[in-house]
Coordinates of C-alpha atoms and ligand atoms in Angstrom, one line a residue:
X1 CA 12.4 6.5 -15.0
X2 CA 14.4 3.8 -17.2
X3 CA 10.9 1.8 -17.5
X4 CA 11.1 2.2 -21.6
X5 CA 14.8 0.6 -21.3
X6 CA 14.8 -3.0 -22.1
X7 CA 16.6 -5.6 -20.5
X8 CA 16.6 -3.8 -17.1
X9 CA 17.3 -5.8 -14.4
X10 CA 15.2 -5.8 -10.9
X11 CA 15.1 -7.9 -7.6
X12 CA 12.9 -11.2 -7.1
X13 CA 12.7 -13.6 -4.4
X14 CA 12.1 -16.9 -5.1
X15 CA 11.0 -19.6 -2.7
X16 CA 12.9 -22.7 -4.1
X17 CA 11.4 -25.0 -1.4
X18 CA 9.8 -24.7 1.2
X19 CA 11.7 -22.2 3.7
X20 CA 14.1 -21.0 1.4
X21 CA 14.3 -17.8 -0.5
X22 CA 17.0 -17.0 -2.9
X23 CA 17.1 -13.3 -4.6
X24 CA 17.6 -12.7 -8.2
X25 CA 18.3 -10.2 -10.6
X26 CA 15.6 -11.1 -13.4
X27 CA 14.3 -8.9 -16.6
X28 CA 12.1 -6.0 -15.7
X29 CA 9.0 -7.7 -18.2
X30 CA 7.8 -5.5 -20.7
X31 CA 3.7 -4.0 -20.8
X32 CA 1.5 -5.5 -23.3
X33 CA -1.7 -3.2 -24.6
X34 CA -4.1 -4.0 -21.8
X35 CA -1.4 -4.2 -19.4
X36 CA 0.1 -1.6 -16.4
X37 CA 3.5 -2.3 -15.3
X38 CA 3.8 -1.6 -11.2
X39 CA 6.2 -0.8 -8.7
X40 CA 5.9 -2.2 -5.8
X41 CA 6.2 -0.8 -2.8
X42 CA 4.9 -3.2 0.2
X43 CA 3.9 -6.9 0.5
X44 CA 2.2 -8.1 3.3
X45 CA 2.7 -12.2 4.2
X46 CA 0.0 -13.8 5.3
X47 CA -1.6 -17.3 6.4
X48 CA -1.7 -18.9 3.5
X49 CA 2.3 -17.7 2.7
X50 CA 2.8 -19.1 5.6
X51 CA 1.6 -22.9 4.3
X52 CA 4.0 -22.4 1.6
X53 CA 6.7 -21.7 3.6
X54 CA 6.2 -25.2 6.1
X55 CA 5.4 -26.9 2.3
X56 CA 2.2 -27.4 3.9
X57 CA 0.3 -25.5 0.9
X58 CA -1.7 -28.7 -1.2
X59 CA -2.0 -26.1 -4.2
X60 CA 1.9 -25.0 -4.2
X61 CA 5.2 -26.2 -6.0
X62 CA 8.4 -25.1 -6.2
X63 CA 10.0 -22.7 -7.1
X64 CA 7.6 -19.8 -6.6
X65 CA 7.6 -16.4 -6.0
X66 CA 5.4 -15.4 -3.2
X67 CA 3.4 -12.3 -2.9
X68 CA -0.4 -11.4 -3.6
X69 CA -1.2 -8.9 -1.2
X70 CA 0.8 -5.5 -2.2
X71 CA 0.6 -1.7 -2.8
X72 CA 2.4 -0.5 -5.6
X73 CA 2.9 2.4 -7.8
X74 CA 2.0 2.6 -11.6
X75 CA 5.2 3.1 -13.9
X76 CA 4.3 2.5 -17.5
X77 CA 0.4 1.7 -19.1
X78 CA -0.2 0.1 -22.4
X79 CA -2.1 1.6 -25.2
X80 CA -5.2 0.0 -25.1
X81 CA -5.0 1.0 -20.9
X82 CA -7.2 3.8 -19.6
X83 CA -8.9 5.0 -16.4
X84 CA -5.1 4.5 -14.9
X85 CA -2.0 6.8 -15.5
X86 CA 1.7 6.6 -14.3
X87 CA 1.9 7.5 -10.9
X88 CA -1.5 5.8 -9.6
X89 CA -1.2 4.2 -6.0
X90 CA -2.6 0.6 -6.9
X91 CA -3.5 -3.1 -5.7
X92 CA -3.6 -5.9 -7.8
X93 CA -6.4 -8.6 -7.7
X94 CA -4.3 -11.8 -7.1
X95 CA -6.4 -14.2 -9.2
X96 CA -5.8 -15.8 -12.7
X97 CA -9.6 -17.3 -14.3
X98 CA -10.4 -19.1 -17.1
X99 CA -13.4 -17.3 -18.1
X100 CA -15.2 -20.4 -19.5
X101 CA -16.1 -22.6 -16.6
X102 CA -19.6 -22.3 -15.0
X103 CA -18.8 -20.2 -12.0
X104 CA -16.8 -18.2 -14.8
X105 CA -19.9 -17.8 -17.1
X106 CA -22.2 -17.2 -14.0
X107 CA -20.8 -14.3 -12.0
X108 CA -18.7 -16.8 -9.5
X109 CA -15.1 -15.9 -11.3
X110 CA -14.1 -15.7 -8.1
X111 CA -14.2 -19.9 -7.3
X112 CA -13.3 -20.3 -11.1
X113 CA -12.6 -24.3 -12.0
X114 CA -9.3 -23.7 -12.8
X115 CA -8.5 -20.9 -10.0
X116 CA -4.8 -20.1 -10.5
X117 CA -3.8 -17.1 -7.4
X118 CA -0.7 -15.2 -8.3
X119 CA 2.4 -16.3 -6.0
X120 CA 0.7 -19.7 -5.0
X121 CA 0.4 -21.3 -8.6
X122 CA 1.2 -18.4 -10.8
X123 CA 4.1 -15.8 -10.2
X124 CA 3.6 -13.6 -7.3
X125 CA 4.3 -10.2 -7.3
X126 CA 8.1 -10.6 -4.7
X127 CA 9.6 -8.2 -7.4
X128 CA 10.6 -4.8 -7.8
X129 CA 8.5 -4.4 -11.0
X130 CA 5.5 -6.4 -11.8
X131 CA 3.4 -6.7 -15.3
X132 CA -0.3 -7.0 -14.6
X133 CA -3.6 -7.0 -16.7
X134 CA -4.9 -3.6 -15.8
X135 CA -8.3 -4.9 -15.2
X136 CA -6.6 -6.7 -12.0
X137 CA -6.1 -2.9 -10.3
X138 CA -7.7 -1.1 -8.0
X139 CA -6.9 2.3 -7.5
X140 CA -6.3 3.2 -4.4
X141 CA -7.2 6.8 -2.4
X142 CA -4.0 8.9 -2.0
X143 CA -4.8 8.9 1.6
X144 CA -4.1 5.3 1.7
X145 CA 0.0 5.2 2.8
X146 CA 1.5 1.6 0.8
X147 CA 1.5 -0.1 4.2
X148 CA -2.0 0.0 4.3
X149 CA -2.6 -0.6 0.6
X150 CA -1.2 -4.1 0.8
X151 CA -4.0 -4.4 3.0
X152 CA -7.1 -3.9 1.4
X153 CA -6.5 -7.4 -0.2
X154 CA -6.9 -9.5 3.1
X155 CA -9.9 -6.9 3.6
X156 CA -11.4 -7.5 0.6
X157 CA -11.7 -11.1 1.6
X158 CA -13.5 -9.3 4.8
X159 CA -15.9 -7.7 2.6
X160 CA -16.5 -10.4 0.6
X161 CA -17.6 -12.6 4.2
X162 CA -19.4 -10.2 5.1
X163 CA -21.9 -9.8 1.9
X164 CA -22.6 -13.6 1.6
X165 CA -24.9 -12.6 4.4
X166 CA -27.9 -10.6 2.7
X167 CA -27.1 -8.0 5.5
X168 CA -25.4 -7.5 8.9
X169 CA -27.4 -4.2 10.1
X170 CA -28.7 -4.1 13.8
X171 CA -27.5 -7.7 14.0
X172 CA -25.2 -9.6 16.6
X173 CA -22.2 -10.3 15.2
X174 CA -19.7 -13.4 16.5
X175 CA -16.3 -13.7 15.2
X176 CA -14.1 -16.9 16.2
X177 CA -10.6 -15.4 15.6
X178 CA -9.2 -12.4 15.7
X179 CA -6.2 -12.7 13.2
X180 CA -6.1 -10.2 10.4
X181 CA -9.1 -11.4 8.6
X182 CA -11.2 -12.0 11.3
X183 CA -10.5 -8.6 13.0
X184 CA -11.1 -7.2 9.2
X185 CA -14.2 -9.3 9.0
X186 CA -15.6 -7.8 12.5
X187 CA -14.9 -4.4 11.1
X188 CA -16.2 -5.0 7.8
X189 CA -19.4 -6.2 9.8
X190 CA -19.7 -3.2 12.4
X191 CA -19.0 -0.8 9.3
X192 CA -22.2 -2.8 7.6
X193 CA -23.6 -1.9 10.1
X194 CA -23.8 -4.5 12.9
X195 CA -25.2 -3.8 16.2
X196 CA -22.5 -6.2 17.8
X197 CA -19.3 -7.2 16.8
X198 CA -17.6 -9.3 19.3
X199 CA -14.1 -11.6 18.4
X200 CA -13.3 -14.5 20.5
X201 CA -9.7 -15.2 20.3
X202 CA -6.9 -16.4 22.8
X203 CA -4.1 -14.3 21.5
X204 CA -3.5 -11.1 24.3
X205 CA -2.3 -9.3 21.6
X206 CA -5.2 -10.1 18.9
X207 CA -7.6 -9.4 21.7
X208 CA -5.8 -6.3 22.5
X209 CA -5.7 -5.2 18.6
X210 CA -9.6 -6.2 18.4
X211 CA -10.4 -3.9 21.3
X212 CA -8.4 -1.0 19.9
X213 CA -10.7 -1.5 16.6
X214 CA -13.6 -1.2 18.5
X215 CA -14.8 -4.5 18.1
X216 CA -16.2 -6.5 21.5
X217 CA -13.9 -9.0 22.8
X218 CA -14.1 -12.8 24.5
X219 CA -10.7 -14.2 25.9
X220 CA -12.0 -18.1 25.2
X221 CA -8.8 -19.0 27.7
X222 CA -10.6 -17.7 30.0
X223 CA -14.2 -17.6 29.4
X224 CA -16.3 -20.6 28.3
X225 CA -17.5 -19.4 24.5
X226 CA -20.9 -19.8 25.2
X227 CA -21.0 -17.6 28.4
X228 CA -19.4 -15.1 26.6
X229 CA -22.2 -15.2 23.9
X230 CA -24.4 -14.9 26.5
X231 CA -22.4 -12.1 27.9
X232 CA -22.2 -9.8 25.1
X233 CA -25.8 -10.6 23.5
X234 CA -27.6 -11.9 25.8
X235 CA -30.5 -14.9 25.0
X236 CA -30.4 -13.4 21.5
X237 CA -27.3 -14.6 21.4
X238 CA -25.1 -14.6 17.8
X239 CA -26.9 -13.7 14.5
X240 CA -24.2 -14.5 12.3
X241 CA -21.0 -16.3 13.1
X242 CA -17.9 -15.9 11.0
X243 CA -15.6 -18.8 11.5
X244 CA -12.1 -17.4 10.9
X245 CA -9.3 -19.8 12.4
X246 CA -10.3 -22.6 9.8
X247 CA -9.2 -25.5 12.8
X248 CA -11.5 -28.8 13.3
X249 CA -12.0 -27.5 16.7
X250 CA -13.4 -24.2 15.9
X251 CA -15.5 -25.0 12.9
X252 CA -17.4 -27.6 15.0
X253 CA -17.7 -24.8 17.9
X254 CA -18.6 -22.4 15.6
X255 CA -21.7 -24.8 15.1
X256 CA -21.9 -25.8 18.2
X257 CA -22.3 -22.3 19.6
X258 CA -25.4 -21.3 16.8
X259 CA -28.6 -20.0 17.8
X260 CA -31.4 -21.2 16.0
X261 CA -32.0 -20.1 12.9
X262 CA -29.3 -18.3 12.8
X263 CA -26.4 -18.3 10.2
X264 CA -22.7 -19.3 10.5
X265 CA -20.2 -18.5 7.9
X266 CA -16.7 -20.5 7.1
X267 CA -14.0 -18.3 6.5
X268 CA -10.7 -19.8 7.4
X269 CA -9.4 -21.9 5.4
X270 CA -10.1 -25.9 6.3
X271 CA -7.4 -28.4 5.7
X272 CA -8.8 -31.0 7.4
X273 CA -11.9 -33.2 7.5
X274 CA -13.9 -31.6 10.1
X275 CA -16.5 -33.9 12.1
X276 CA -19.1 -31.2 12.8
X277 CA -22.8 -32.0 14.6
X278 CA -25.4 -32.2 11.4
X279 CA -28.2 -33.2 13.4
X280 CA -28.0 -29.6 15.7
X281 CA -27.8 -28.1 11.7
X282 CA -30.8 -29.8 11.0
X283 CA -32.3 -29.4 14.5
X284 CA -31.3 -25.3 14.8
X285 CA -32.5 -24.7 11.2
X286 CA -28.8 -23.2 10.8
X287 CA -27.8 -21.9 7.4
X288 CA -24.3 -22.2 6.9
X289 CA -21.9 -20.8 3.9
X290 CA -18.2 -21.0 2.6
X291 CA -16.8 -17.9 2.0
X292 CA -13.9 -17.8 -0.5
X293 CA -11.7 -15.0 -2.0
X294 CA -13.4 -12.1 -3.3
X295 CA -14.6 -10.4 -6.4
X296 CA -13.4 -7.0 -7.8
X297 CA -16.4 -5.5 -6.8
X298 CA -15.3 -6.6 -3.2
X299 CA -11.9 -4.4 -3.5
X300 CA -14.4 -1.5 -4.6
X301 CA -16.3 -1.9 -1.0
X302 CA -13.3 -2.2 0.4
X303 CA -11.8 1.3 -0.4
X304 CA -15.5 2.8 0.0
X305 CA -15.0 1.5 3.9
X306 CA -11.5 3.0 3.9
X307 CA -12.7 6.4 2.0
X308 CA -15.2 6.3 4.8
X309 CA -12.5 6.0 7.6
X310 CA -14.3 2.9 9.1
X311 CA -11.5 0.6 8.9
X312 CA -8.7 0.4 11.3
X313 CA -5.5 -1.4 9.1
X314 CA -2.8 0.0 11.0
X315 CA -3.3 -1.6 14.5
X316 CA -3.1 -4.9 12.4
X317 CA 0.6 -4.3 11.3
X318 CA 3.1 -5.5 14.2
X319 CA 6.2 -6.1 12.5
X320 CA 8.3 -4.9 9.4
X321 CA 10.8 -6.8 7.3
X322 CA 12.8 -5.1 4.5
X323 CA 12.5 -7.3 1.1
X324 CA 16.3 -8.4 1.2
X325 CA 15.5 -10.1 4.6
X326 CA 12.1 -11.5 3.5
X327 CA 12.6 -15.2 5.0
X328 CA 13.1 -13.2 8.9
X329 CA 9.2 -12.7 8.4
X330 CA 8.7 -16.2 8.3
X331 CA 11.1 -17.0 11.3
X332 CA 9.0 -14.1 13.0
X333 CA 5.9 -15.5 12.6
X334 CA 7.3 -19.1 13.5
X335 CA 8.4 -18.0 16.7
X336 CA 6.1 -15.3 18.2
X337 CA 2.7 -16.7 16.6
X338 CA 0.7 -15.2 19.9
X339 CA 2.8 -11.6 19.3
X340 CA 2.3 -11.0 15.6
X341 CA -0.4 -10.1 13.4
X342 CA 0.5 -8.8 9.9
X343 CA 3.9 -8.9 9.2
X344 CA 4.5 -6.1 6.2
X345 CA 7.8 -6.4 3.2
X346 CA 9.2 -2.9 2.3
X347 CA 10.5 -3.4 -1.0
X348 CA 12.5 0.0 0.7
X349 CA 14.1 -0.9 3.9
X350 CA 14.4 3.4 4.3
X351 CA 10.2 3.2 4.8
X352 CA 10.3 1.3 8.0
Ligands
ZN1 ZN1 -3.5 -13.9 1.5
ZN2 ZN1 -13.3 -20.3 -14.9

């Protein structure tokens, strides 16, 4: 290991605008006392990446470097670090607070006021080596291959949906999409312990992926959403919803298709205004939430799923992209939307 050698050079990639990456050779960055310094080893890209890409992102300028969602290895601790060592597989906790807002001072850090998420409007982590507070890490199980530990980020954001509800057990479970976090949100639920966990989707392939993770399935292409409901859960219908797609038309179906009394939960992310029926909120006695991010304590319940082998992540992962050919990830997900799922970096091509 050169890690004590200063002025070594590694790889970054920098999106300059939107769609177009450029590599450099930049300054490995030196570890400050409370700091770890990382190599990384995997990236996965994921929906809001993509928004950057199309320059479609309304927190995102240019130049940036991508990445939040990675596995890496530990090269080099500070002084002050402890409770990691060299040689730790790790993920890194993406987000940048101010520590003296309200949701700061009141155990919300996670929708801090002045939010900054690392490779969105702070410096990602698209780099060989990466210098990190070490209170951003979670260690991660040796089990855990680097493929997978660039996923417990998205499912983090799974757990974290899942416990804005005070609890899941013996209930039925909707999901509206099966992407990566809504599949990781319908595991998350069944491993809470959910009677039901059934995803509606249109993708084949996200359907397919959902039914290999044990989770219940509706094809709303071909089945009317509320038959299906009725379907899998009969006049009980849905306890919880999770809204995971983040589109005008699902969030007002999402509503739309609620019980009374029963709880719907906004996931995906919104960009629009979305006209949705109050009256039928008010009518249904419906309680619905926003779910945003995560917390470290989320990461934590995230590995305890994992430890407990009740998480599927593999099934997610459909393509592979070494890191020198980073902008083919994009062009994959541009043109084979209904075929991919997770698309994963190797910062090694020779571990694909
Ligand atoms: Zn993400
Ligand atoms: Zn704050």
């Amino acid at each position: 290991m050169n890690d004590g050698v200063k002025n070594m050079k590694m790889r970054q990639a920098v999106m300059t605008e939107p769609g177009n990456i450029l590599f450099r050779k930049v300054d490995v960055p030196q570890v400050g006392d409370r700091q770890i310094k990382i190599n990384i080893k995997n990236i996965g890209v994921c929906g809001s990446d993509i928004h950057v890409n199309h320059g479609k992102h309304p927190y995102t300028s240019y130049p940036v470097v991508q990445g939040h969602e990675i596995s890496a290895e530990v090269t080099e601790v500070g002084k002050d670090v402890e409770g990691i060592q060299p040689g730790d597989k790790v993920t890194i906790q993406p987000q940048v607070v101010c520590g003296k807002c309200f949701p700061c001072l009141n155990g919300m850090y996670h929708v801090c006021e002045e939010l900054k998420v690392m490779g969105f409007q702070t410096t990602g982590m698209a780099s060989d080596y990466f210098v990190v507070d070490a209170d951003k890490a979670t260690i991660l199980p040796e089990s855990l291959d680097h493929e997978e530990g660039a996923m417990v980020e998205p499912l983090a954001v799974a757990v974290h949906a899942v416990r804005r509800v005070p609890s899941v057990e013996g209930l039925n479970v909707l999901v509206i999409g099966g992407g990566p976090i809504g599949n990781l949100v319908g595991q998350a639920a069944k491993a809470f312990g959910a009677a039901n966990v059934v995803v509606s989707e249109l993708s084949e392939t996200r359907l397919k992926v959902a039914e290999q993770c044990g989770l219940g399935t509706i094809n709303s292409k071909d089945e009317d959403l509320s038959e299906g409901i009725l379907r899998h859960f009969g006049d009980r219908k849905a306890d919880i919803i999770f809204e995971c797609v983040g589109s005008n038309f699902t969030v007002a179906q999402s509503i739309e298709v609620a019980r009374k009394g029963s709880t719907v939960v906004i996931v995906g992310v919104v960009s629009d205004l979305t006209e949705v029926n109050m009256g039928f909120v008010q009518d249904h006695e419906l309680t619905v939430l926003g779910s945003a991010m995560y917390q470290s304590d989320d990461f934590d319940g995230a590995v305890h799923l994992l430890n407990a082998g009740k998480i599927n992540l593999k099934s997610l992962i459909t393509d592979r992209v070494p890191f020198e050919n980073y902008a083919e990830a994009y062009s994959i997900i541009d043109h084979e939307k209904d075929r991919v799922m997770k698309v994963i970096i190797a910062m090694d091509p020779e571990t694909i």
